CSV table of C-alpha atoms in Angstrom, one decimal:
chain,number,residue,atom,x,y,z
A,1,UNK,CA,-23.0,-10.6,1.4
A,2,UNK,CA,-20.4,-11.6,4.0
A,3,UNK,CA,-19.1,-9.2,6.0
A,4,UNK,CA,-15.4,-9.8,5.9
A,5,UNK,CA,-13.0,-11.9,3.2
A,6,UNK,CA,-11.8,-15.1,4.7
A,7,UNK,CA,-7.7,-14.3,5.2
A,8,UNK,CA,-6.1,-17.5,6.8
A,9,UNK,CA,-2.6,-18.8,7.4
A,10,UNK,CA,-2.6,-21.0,4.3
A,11,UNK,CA,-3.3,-17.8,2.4
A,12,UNK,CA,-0.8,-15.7,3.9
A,13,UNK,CA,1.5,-18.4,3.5
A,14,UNK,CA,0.6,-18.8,-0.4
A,15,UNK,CA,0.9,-15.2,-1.0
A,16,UNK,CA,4.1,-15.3,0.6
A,17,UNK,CA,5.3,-18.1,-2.0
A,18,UNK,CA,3.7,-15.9,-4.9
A,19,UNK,CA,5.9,-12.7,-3.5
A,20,UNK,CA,9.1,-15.0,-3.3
A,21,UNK,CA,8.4,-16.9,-7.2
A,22,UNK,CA,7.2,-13.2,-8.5
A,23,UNK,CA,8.6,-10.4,-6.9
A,24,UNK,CA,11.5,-10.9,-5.1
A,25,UNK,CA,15.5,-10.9,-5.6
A,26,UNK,CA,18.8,-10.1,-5.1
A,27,UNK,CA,21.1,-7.8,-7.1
A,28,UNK,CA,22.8,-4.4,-6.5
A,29,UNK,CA,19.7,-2.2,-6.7
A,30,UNK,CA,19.5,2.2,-5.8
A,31,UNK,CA,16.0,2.6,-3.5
A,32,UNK,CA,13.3,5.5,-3.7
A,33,UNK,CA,15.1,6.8,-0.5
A,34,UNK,CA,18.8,6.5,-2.3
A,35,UNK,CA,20.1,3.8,-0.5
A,36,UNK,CA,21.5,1.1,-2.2
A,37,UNK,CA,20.5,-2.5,-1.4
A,38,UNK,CA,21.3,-6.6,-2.8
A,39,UNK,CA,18.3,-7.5,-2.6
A,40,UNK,CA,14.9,-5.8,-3.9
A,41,UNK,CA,11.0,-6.6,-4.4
A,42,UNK,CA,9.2,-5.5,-7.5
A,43,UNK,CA,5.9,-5.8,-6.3
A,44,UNK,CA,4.3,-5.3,-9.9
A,45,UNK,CA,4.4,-9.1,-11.5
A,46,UNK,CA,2.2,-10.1,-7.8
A,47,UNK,CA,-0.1,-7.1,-8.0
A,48,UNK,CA,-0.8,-8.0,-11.9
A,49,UNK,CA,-1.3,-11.6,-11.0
A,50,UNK,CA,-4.4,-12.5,-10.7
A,51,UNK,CA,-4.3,-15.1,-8.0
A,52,UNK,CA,-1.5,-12.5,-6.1
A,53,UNK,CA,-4.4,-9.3,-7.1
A,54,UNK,CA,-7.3,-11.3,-5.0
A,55,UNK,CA,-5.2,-12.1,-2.4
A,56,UNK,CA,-3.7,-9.0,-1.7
A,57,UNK,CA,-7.0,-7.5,-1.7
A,58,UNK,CA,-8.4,-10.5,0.7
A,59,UNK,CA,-5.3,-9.6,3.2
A,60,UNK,CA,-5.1,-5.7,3.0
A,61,UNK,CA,-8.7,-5.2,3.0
A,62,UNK,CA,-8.7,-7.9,6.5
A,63,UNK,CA,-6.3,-5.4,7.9
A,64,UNK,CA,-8.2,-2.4,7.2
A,65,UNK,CA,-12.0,-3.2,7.2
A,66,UNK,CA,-12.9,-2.1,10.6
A,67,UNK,CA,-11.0,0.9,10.7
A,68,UNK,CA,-13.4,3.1,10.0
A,69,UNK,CA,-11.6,4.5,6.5
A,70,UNK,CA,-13.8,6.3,4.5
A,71,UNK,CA,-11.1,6.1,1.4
A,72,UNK,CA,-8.1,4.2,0.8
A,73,UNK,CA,-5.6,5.4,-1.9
A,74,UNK,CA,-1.5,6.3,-1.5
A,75,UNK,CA,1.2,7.7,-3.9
A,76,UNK,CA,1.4,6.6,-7.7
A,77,UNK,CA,2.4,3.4,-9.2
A,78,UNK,CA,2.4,1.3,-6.5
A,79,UNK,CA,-0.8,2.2,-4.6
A,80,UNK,CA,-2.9,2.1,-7.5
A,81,UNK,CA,-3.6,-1.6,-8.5
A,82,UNK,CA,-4.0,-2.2,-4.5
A,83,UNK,CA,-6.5,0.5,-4.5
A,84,UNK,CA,-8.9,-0.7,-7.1
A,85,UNK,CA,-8.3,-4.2,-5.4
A,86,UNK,CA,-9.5,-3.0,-2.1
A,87,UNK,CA,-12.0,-1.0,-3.6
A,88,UNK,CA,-13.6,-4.0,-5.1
A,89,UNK,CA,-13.9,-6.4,-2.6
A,90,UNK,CA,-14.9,-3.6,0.1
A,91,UNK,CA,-18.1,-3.2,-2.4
A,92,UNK,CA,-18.4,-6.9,-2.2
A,93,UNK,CA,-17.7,-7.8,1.3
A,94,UNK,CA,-20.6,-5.0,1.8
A,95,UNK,CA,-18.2,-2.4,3.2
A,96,UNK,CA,-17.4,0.2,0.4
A,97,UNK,CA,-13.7,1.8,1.0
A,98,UNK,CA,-13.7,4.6,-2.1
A,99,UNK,CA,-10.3,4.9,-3.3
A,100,UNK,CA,-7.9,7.6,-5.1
A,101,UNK,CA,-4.4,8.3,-5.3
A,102,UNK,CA,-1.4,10.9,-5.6
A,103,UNK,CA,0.7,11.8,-7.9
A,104,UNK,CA,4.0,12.6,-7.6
A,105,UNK,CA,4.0,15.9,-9.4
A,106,UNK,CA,0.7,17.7,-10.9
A,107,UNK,CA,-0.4,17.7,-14.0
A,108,UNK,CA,0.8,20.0,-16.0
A,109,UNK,CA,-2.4,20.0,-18.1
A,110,UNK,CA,-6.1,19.3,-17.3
A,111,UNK,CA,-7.4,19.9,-13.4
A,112,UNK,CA,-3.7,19.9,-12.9
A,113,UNK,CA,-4.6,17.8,-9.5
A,114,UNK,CA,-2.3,15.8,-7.1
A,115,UNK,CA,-5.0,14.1,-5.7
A,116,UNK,CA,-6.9,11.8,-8.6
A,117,UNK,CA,-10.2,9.3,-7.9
A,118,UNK,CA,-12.3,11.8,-6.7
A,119,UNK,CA,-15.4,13.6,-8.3
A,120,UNK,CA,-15.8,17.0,-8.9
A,121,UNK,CA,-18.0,17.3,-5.4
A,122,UNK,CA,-15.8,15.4,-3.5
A,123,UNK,CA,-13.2,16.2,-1.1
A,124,UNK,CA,-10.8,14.5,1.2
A,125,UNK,CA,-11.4,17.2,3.8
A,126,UNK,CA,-12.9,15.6,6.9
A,127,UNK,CA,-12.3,11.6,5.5
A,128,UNK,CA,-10.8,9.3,7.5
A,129,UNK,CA,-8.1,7.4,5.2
A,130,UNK,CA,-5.5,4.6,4.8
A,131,UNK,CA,-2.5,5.2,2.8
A,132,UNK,CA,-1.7,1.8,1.4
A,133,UNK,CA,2.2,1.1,-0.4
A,134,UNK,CA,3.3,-2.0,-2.0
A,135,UNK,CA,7.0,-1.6,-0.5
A,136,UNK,CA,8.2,0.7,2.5
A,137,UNK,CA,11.9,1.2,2.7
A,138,UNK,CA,12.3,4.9,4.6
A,139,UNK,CA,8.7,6.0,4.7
A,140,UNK,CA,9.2,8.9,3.1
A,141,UNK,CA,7.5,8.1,-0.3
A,142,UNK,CA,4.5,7.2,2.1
A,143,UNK,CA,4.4,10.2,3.8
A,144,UNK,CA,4.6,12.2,0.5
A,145,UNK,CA,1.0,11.0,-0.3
A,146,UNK,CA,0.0,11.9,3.8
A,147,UNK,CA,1.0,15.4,3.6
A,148,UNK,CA,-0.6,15.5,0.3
A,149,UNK,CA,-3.9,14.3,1.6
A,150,UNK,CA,-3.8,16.1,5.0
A,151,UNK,CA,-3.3,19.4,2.8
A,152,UNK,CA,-6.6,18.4,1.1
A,153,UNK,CA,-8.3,18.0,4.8
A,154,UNK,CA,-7.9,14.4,5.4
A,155,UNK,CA,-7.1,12.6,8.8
A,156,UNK,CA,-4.9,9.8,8.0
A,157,UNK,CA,-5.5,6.8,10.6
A,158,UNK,CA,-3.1,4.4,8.7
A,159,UNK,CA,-0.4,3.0,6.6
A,160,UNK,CA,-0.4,-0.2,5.6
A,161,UNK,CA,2.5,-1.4,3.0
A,162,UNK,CA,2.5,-5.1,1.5
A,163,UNK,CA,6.0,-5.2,2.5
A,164,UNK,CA,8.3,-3.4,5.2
A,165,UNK,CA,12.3,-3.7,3.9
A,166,UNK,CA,13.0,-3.0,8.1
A,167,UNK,CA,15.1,-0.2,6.9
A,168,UNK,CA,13.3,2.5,9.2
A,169,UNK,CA,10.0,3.0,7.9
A,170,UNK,CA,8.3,1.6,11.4
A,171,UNK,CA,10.4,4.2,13.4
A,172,UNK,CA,9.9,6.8,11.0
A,173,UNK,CA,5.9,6.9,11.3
A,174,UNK,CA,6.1,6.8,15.1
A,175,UNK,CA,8.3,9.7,14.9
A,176,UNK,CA,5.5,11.4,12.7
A,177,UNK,CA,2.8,10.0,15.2
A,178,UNK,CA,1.2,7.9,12.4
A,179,UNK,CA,0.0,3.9,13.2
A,180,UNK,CA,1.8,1.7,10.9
A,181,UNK,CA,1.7,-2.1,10.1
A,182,UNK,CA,3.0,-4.0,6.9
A,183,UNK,CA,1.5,-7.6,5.8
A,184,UNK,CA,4.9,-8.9,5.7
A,185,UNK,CA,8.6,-7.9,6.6
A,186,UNK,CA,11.8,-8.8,4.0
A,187,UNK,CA,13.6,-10.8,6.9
A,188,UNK,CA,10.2,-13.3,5.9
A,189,UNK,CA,12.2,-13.8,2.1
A,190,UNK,CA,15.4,-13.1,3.2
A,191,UNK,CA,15.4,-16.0,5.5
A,192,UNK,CA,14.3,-18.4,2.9
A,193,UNK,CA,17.3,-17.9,0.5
């Protein structure tokens, strides 16, 4: 098996275009973090496409892959279809990354967990993992999912969003003492309209 997906500029470049075509726009928009803002990415319609899926997976699991991450996982919806994607290709490149992620609120029936993914014998507590995001604005929907997963025992080493809107989230995690990078920034699409 090869021991690392092949992420080049062509491909960053084409997953760029795909972002643009799929997920980006402008229109008066509220954010996670309350803000409003003209212009917003729906990262959904890349993540569910199947050319935008593999590479997604090809780039964030580049980024991450010698990190030492035991598990990769971050908060619910947008962390989830990344996750299995990393996931998969970590198995395949030979370098298995388990996954998980966090709910915004418990379940109010079942294991009534925040944390989902895992097993019934395994734990965070002691793991070293990667919060992954499809879009950072403030940071704070990201660090929702870190304080969820430090609580459980983890040691986050990293975030990593698809995205970074520049609205704060790279000053925010320094702040918080947290190493953060993002795949691409918004000035990247804003600068092409």
């Amino acid at each position: 098996m090869p021991s690392s997906p092949t992420v080049s500029a062509a491909s960053r470049a084409r997953l760029a275009d795909i972002i643009f075509a799929r997920s980006f726009g402008y229109g008066k928009i509220t954010l996670a973090s309350g803000k409003e803002s003209n212009f917003y990415f729906d990262m959904k319609p890349t993540m569910l496409d199947p050319e935008g899926a593999s590479l997604i997976a090809h780039h964030l699991f580049a980024a991450i892959a010698d990190a030492g991450a035991d598990y990769v996982g971050g908060l619910e919806m947008g962390a989830v279809p990344i996750t299995g994607g990393v996931c998969q290709l970590s198995f395949e490149m030979g370098k298995p990354i388990r996954g998980f992620f966090v709910r915004k609120q418990a379940k109010g029936h079942g294991a009534k967990k925040l944390v989902e993914g895992l097993t019934k014998t395994e734990s965070l507590s002691g793991k070293k993992i990667i919060i992954v995001e499809d879009v950072t604005t403030s940071g704070e929907s990201a660090y929702k999912a870190i304080e969820s997963c430090r609580e459980a025992g983890a040691d986050v080493i990293l975030v990593v969003s698809l995205v970074d809107r520049q609205d704060g989230a790279e000053e925010f995690f320094l702040s918080k003492n947290v190493p953060f990078k993002s795949l691409y920034q918004a000035s990247e699409f804003l600068s092409r309209s």
